[in-house]
Short mmCIF file of C-alpha atoms in Angstrom, two decimals:
data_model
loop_
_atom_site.label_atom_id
_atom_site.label_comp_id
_atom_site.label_asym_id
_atom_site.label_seq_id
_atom_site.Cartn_x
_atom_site.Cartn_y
_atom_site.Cartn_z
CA UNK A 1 45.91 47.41 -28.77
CA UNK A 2 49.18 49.14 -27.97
CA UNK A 3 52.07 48.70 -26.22
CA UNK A 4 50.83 50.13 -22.84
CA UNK A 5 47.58 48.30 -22.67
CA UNK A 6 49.53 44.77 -23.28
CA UNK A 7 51.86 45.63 -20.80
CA UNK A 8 49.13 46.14 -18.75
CA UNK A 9 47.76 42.37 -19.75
CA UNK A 10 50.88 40.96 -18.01
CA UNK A 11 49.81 42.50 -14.67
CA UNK A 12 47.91 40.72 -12.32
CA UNK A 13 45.05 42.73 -12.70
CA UNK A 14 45.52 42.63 -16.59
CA UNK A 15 45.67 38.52 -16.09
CA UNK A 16 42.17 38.13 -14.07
CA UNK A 17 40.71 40.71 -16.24
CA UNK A 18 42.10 38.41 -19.79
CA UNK A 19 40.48 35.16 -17.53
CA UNK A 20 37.22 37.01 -17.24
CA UNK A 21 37.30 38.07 -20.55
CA UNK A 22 38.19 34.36 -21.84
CA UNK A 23 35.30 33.14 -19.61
CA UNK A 24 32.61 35.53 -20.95
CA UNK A 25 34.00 34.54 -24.80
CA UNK A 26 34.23 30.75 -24.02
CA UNK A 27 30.11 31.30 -22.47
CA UNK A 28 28.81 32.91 -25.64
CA UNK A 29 28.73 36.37 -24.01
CA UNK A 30 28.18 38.99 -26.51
CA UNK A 31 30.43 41.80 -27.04
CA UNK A 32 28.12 44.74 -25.51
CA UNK A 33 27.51 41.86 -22.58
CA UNK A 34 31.19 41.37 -22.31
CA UNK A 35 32.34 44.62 -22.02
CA UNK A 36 29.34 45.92 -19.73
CA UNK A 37 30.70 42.56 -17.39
CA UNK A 38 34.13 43.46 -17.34
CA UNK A 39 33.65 47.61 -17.06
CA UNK A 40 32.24 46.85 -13.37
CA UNK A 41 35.95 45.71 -12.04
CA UNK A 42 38.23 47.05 -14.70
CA UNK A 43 39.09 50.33 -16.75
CA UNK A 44 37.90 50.95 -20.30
CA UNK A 45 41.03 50.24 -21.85
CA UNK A 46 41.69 46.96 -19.99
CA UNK A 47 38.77 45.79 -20.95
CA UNK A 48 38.96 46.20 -24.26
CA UNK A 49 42.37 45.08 -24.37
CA UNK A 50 41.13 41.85 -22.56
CA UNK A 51 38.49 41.32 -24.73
CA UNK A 52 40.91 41.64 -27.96
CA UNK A 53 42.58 39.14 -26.42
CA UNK A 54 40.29 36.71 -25.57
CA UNK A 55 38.94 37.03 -28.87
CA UNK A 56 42.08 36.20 -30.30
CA UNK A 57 42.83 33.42 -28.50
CA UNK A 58 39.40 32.13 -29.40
CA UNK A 59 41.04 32.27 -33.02
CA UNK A 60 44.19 31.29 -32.51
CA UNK A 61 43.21 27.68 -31.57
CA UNK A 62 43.15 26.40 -34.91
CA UNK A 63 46.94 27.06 -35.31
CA UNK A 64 48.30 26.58 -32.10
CA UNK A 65 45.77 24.48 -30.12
CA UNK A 66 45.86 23.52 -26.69
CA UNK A 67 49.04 26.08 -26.71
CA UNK A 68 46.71 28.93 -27.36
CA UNK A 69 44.96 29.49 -23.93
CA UNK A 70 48.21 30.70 -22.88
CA UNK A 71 49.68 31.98 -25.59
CA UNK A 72 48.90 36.29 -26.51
CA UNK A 73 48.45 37.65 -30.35
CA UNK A 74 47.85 40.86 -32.15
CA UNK A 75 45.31 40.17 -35.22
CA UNK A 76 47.89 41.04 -37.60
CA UNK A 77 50.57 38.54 -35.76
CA UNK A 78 48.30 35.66 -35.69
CA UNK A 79 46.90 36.24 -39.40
CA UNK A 80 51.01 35.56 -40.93
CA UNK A 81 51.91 33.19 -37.91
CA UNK A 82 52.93 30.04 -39.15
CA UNK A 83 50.39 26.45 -37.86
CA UNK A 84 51.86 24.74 -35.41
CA UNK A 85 52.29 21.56 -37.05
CA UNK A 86 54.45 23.28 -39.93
CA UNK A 87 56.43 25.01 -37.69
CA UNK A 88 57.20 21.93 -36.04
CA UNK A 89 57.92 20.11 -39.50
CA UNK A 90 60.74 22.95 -40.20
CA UNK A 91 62.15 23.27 -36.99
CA UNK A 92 62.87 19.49 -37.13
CA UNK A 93 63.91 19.80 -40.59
CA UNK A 94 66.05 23.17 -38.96
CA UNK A 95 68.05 21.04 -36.26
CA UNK A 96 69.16 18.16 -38.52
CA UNK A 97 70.15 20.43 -41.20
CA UNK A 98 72.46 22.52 -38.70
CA UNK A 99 74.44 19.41 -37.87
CA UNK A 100 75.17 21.21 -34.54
CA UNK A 101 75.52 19.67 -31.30
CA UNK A 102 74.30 23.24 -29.86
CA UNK A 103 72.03 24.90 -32.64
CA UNK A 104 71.66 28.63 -32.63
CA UNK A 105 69.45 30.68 -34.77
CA UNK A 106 68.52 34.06 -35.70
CA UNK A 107 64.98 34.29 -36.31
CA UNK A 108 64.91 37.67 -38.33
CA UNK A 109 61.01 39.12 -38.35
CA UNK A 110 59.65 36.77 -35.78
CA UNK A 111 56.10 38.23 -35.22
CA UNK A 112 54.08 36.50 -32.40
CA UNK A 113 56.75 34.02 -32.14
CA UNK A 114 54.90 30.77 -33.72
CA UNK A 115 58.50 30.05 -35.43
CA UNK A 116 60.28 30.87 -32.32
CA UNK A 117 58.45 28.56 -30.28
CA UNK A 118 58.87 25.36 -32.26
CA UNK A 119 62.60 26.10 -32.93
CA UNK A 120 63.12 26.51 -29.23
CA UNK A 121 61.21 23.28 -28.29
CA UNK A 122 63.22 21.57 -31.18
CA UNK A 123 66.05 22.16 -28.65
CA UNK A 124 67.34 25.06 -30.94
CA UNK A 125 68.55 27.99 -29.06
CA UNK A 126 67.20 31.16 -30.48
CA UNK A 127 67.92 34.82 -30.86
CA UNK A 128 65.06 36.81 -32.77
CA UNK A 129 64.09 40.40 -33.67
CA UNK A 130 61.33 42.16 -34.78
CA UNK A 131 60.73 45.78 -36.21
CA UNK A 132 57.95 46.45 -34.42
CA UNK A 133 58.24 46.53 -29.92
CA UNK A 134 54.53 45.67 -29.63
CA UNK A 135 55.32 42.33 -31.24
CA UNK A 136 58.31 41.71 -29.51
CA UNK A 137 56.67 42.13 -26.41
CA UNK A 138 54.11 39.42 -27.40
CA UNK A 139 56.52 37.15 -28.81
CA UNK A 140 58.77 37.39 -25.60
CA UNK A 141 55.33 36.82 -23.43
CA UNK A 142 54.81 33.50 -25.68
CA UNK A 143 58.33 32.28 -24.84
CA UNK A 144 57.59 32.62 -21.31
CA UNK A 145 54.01 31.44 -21.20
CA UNK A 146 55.40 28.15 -22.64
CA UNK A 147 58.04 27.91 -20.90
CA UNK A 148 61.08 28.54 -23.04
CA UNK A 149 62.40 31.73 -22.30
CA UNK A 150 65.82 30.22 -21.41
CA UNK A 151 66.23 29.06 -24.85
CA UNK A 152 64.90 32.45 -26.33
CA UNK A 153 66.15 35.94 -26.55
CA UNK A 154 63.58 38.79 -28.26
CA UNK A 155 64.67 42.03 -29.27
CA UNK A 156 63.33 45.09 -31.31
CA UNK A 157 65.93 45.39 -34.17
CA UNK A 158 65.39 45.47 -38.19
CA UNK A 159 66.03 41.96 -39.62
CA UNK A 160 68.27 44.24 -42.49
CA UNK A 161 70.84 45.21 -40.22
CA UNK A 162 71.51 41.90 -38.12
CA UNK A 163 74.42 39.57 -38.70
CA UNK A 164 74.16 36.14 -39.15
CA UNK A 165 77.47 35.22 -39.75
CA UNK A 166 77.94 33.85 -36.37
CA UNK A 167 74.65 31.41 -36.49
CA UNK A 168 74.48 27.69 -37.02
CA UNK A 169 70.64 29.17 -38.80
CA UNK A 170 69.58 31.93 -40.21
CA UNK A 171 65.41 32.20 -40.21
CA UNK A 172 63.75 34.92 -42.22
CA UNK A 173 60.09 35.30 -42.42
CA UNK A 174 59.38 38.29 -44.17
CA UNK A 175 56.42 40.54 -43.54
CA UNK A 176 53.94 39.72 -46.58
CA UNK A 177 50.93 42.25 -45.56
CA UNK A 178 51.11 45.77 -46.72
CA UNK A 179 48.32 48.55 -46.19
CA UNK A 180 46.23 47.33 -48.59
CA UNK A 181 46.57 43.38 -47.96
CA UNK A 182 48.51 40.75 -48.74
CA UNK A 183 51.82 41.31 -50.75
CA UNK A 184 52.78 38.17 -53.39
CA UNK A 185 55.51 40.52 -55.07
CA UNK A 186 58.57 39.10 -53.05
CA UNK A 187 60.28 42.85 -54.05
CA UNK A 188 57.40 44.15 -51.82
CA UNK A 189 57.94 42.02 -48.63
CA UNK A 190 59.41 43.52 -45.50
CA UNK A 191 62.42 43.20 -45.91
CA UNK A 192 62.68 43.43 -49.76
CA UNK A 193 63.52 40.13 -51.36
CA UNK A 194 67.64 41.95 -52.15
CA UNK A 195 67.99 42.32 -48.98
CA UNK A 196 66.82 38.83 -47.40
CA UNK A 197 69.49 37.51 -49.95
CA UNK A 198 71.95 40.11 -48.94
CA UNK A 199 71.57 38.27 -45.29
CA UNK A 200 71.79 34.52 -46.93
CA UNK A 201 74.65 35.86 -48.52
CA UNK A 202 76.01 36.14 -44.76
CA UNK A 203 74.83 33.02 -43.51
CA UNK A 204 76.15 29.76 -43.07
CA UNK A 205 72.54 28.08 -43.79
CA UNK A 206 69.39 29.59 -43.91
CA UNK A 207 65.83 28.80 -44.42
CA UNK A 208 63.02 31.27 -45.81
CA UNK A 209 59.41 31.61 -45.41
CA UNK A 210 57.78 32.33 -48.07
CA UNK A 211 53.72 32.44 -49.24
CA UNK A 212 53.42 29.17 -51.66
CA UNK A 213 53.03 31.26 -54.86
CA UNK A 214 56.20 32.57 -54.87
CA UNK A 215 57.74 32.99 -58.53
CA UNK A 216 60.11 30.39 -59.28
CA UNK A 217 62.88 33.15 -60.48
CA UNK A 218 63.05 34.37 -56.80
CA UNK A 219 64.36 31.03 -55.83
CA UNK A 220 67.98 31.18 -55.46
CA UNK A 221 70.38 28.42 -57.48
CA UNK A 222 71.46 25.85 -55.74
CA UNK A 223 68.54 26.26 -53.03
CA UNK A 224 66.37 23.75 -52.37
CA UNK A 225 62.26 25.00 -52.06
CA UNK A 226 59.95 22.58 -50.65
CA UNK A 227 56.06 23.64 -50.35
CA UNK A 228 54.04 22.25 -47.44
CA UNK A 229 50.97 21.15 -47.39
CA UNK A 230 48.38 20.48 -44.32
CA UNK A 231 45.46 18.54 -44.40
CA UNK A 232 45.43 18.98 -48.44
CA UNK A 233 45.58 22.50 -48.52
CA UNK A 234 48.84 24.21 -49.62
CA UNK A 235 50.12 26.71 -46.44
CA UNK A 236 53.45 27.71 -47.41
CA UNK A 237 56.66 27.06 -48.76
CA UNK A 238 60.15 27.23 -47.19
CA UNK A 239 63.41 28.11 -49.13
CA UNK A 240 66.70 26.04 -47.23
CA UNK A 241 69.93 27.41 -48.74
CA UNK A 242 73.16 26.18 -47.74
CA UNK A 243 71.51 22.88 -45.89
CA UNK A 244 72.86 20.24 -48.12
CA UNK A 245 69.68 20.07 -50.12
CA UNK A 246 69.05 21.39 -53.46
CA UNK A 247 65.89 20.93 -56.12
CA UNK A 248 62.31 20.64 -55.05
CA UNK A 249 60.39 18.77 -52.39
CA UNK A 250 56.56 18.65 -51.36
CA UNK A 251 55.70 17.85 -47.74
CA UNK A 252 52.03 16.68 -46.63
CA UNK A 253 51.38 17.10 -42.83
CA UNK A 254 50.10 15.67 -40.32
CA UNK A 255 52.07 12.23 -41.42
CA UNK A 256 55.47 13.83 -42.79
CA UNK A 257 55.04 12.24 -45.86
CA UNK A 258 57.87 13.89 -49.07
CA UNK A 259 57.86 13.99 -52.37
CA UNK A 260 61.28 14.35 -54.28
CA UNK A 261 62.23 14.62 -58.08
CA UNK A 262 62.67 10.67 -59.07
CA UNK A 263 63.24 11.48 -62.88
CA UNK A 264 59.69 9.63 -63.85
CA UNK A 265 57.93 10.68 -66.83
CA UNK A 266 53.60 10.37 -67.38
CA UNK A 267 52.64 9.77 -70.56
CA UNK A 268 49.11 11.47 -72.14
CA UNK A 269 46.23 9.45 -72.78
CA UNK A 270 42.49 9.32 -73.03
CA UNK A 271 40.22 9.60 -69.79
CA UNK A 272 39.76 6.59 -67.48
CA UNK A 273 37.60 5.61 -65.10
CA UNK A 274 39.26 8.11 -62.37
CA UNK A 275 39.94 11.14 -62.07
CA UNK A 276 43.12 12.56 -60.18
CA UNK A 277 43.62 16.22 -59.00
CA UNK A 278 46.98 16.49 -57.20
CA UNK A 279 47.74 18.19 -53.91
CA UNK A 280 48.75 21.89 -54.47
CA UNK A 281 52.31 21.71 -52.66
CA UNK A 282 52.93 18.57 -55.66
CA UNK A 283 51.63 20.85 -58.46
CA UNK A 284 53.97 23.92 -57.05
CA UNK A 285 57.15 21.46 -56.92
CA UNK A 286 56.37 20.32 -60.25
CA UNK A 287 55.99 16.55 -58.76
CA UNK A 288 53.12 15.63 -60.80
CA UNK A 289 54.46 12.79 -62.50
CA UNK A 290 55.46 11.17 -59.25
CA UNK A 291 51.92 11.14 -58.52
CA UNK A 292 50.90 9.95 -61.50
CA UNK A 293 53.21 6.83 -61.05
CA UNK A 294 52.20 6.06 -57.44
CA UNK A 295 48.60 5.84 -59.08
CA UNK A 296 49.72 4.19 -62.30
CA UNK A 297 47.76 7.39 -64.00
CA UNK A 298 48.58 9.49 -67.14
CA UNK A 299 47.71 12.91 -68.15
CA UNK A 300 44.62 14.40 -69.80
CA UNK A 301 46.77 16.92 -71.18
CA UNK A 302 51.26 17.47 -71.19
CA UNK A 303 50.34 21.11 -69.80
CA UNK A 304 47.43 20.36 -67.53
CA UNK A 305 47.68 18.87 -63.53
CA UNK A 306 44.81 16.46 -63.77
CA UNK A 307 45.79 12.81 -63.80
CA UNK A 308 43.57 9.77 -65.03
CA UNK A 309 43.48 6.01 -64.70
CA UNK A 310 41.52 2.83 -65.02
CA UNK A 311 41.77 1.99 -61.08
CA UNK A 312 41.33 3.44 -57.95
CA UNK A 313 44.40 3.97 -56.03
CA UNK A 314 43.78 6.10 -53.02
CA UNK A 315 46.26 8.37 -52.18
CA UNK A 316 46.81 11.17 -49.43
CA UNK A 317 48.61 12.83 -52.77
CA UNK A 318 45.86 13.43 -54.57
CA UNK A 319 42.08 13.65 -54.33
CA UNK A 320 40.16 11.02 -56.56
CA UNK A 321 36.63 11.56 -58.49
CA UNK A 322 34.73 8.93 -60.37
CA UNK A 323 34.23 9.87 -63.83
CA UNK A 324 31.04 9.22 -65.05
CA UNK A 325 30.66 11.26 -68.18
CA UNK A 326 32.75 13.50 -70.49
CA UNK A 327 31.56 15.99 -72.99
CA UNK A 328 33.06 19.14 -74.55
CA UNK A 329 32.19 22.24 -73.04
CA UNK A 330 28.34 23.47 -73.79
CA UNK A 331 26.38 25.43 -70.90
CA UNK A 332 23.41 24.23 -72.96
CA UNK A 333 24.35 20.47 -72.77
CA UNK A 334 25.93 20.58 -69.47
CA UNK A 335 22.93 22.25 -67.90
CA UNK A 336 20.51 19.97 -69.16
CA UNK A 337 22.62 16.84 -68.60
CA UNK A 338 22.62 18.12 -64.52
CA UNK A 339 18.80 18.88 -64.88
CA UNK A 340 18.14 15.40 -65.86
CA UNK A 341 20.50 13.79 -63.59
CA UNK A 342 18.21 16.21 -60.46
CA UNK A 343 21.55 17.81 -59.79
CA UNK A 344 21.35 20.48 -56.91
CA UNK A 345 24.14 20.32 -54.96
CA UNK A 346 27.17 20.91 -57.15
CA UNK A 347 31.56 21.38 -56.91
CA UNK A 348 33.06 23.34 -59.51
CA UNK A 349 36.53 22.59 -60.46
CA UNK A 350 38.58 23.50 -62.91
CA UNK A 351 41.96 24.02 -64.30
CA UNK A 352 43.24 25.28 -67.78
CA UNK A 353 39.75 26.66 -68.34
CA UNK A 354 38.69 30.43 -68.73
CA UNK A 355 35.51 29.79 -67.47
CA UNK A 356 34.36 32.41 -64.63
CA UNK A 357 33.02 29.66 -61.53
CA UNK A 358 30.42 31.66 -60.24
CA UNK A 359 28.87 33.00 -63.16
CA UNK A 360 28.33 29.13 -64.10
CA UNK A 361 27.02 28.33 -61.07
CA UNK A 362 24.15 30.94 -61.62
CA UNK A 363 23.48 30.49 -65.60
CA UNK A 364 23.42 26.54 -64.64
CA UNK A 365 19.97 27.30 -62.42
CA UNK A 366 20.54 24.05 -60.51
CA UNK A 367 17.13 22.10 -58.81
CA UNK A 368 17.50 18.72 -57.22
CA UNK A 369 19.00 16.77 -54.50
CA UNK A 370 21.38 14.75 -55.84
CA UNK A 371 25.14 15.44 -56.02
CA UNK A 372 27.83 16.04 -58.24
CA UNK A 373 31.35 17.06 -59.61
CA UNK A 374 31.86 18.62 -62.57
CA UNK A 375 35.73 19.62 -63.99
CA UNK A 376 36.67 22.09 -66.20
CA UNK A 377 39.63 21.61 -68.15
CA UNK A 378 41.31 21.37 -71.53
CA UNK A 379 42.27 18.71 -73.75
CA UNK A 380 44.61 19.43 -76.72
CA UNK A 381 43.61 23.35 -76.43
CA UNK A 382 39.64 22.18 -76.43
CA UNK A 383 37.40 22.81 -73.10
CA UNK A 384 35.99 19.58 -72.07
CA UNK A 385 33.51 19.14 -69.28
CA UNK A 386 33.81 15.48 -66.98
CA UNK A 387 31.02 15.12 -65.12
CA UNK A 388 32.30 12.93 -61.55
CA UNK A 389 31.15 11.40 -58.05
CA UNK A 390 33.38 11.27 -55.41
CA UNK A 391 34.98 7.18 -55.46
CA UNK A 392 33.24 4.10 -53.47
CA UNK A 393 36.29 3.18 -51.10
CA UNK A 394 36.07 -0.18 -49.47
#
């Protein structure tokens, strides 16, 4: 889609051809069925620009929910948009870190405008650019869609030659998709990693979006980096310098819950009855040990993130297997212990093991119809296999 045919979305033809197209989609209709449909009314290009659309906004719903029927995309926009609910998380995080009465930020590389949107209904008021005009357009469209434009400006400008100096907030979000995929080298993003910094530099606060792998030696000193985690699975992790926070903190969404550095230590010992395996954003913040004491657990290993313990303390920190038997690593032994036990329906884990998942899964020729978990790890630099159910609660 280009910049004409969105422009063309915003017409009133363009918007009953989009709530055709969103009709045919939400029916089922097929996409030679769709298009043939929609070709009887509407040009070629509208259609298909309609259809895009639709299609998208068919997507879009698990990030931005009910907000989404309104909302417009381009595929790569809503791939590196951020969830609603962790948008919402930062942007509350944003406005009580700017200790403004009358917040403004500049949201440098603010795609579709998921970031944008949440700021502005945090009560921030926002200035954003983006390289790219097609994706200014959109973002600009979301702002109105929802309401906000009077708390939102969108221009086409490139993030490196802004000026945050004169901003409660600076908000960077660099592009992390090159031609050939995603980019985890922070000295590939777009903007490169120097010259992100070169705009903190200029800032009087600023918080950065980054993907959750990021190498620790990119994080600045005296930052504080806090990875975010939603529904158990590790989405990003944001970088606030200048805020009045410093060190490492792990968020779980939807209940808000945070983890801090409380200087607790985790011993080593054997394996228990239970088997631990942290949230990701808790592993990345190096908050292990804090989970360990909320479940009164100790390591298997000082270098590996699997806790153990002798009760069951359930946790939205950590996810909690039943240990049922423990054996070092043998594809002989293990394969016949899962044959006896009519094993068919298996989860592979592991950490601190070499072992390639999938080739397992085929040289362990499972039959049956029970259930099981089995964990790969290491103990003392020897690969151990613990054979687990998922915990009775109640």
């Amino acid at each position: 889609m280009d910049l004409q045919a969105f422009r063309e979305l915003l017409d009133p033809a363009g918007r009953k051809a989009l709530a055709e197209a969103v009709e045919l989609v939400t029916a089922g209709a097929g996409p030679v069925a769709a298009a043939s449909a929609l070709r009887k009314t509407h040009s070629a290009a509208l259609t298909s620009a309609a259809l895009t659309q639709a299609g998208l906004r068919e997507r879009a719903k698990a990030k931005f929910g009910e907000d989404a029927a309104v909302m417009y995309f381009t595929p790569h926009g809503l791939e590196q948009a951020t969830r609603a609910e962790v948008a919402a998380h930062r942007a509350r995080r944003a406005r009580e870190v700017t200790g403004s009465a009358a917040p403004r930020v500049l949201d440098v590389c603010c795609g579709i405008g998921g970031d944008l949107i949440a700021l502005a209904r945090a009560g921030l008021a926002v200035d954003a650019v983006d390289l790219d005009p097609l994706t200014v357009e959109v973002a600009r469209a979301n702002a109105a869609a929802l309401g906000l434009s009077g708390l939102v400006d969108v221009r086409t400008a490139d993030a490196a030659e802004t000026d945050p100096s004169g901003y409660d907030l600076l908000f960077a979000d660099p592009a992390r998709r090159g031609a050939r995929g995603r980019v985890f080298d922070p000295m590939a993003y777009s903007p490169t990693w120097p010259a992100v910094l070169d705009l903190v530099s200029r800032a009087s606060a600023a918080c950065l979006k980054v993907a959750p792998g990021i190498p620790y030696e990119f994080i600045p000193e005296g930052a504080e980096a806090e990875w975010v985690s939603f529904k158990g699975e590790v989405k990003e992790a944001a970088i606030w310098v200048g805020a009045g926070t410093t060190g490492r903190r792990a968020t779980m969404l939807p209940s808000g819950t945070t983890l801090t550095p409380s200087g607790t230590g985790v011993e080593t010992g054997p394996v228990g009855r239970y088997l631990y395996e942290p949230d990701g954003a808790a592993i990345r913040a190096h908050l292990v040990a804090e989970v360990a004491a909320m479940v009164g657990g100790r390591l298997l290993d000082p270098r590996i993130a699997y806790i153990t313990g002798d009760r069951l303390v359930p946790t939205e920190w950590a996810s909690c297997y039943e240990v049922t038997e423990m054996m070092p690593f043998s594809l002989k032994q293990l394969r016949a212990t899962l044959r006896t036990r009519k094993i068919g329906n298996l989860t592979i884990k592991k950490r601190g093991s070499a072992v390639d998942i999938e080739r397992l899964r085929k040289d362990l020729r499972l039959s049956g119809e029970n259930s099981a978990v089995v964990v790969l790890t290491r103990i003392e630099d020897r690969p151990y296999v613990l054979l687990c159910n998922p915990p009775e609660l109640g």
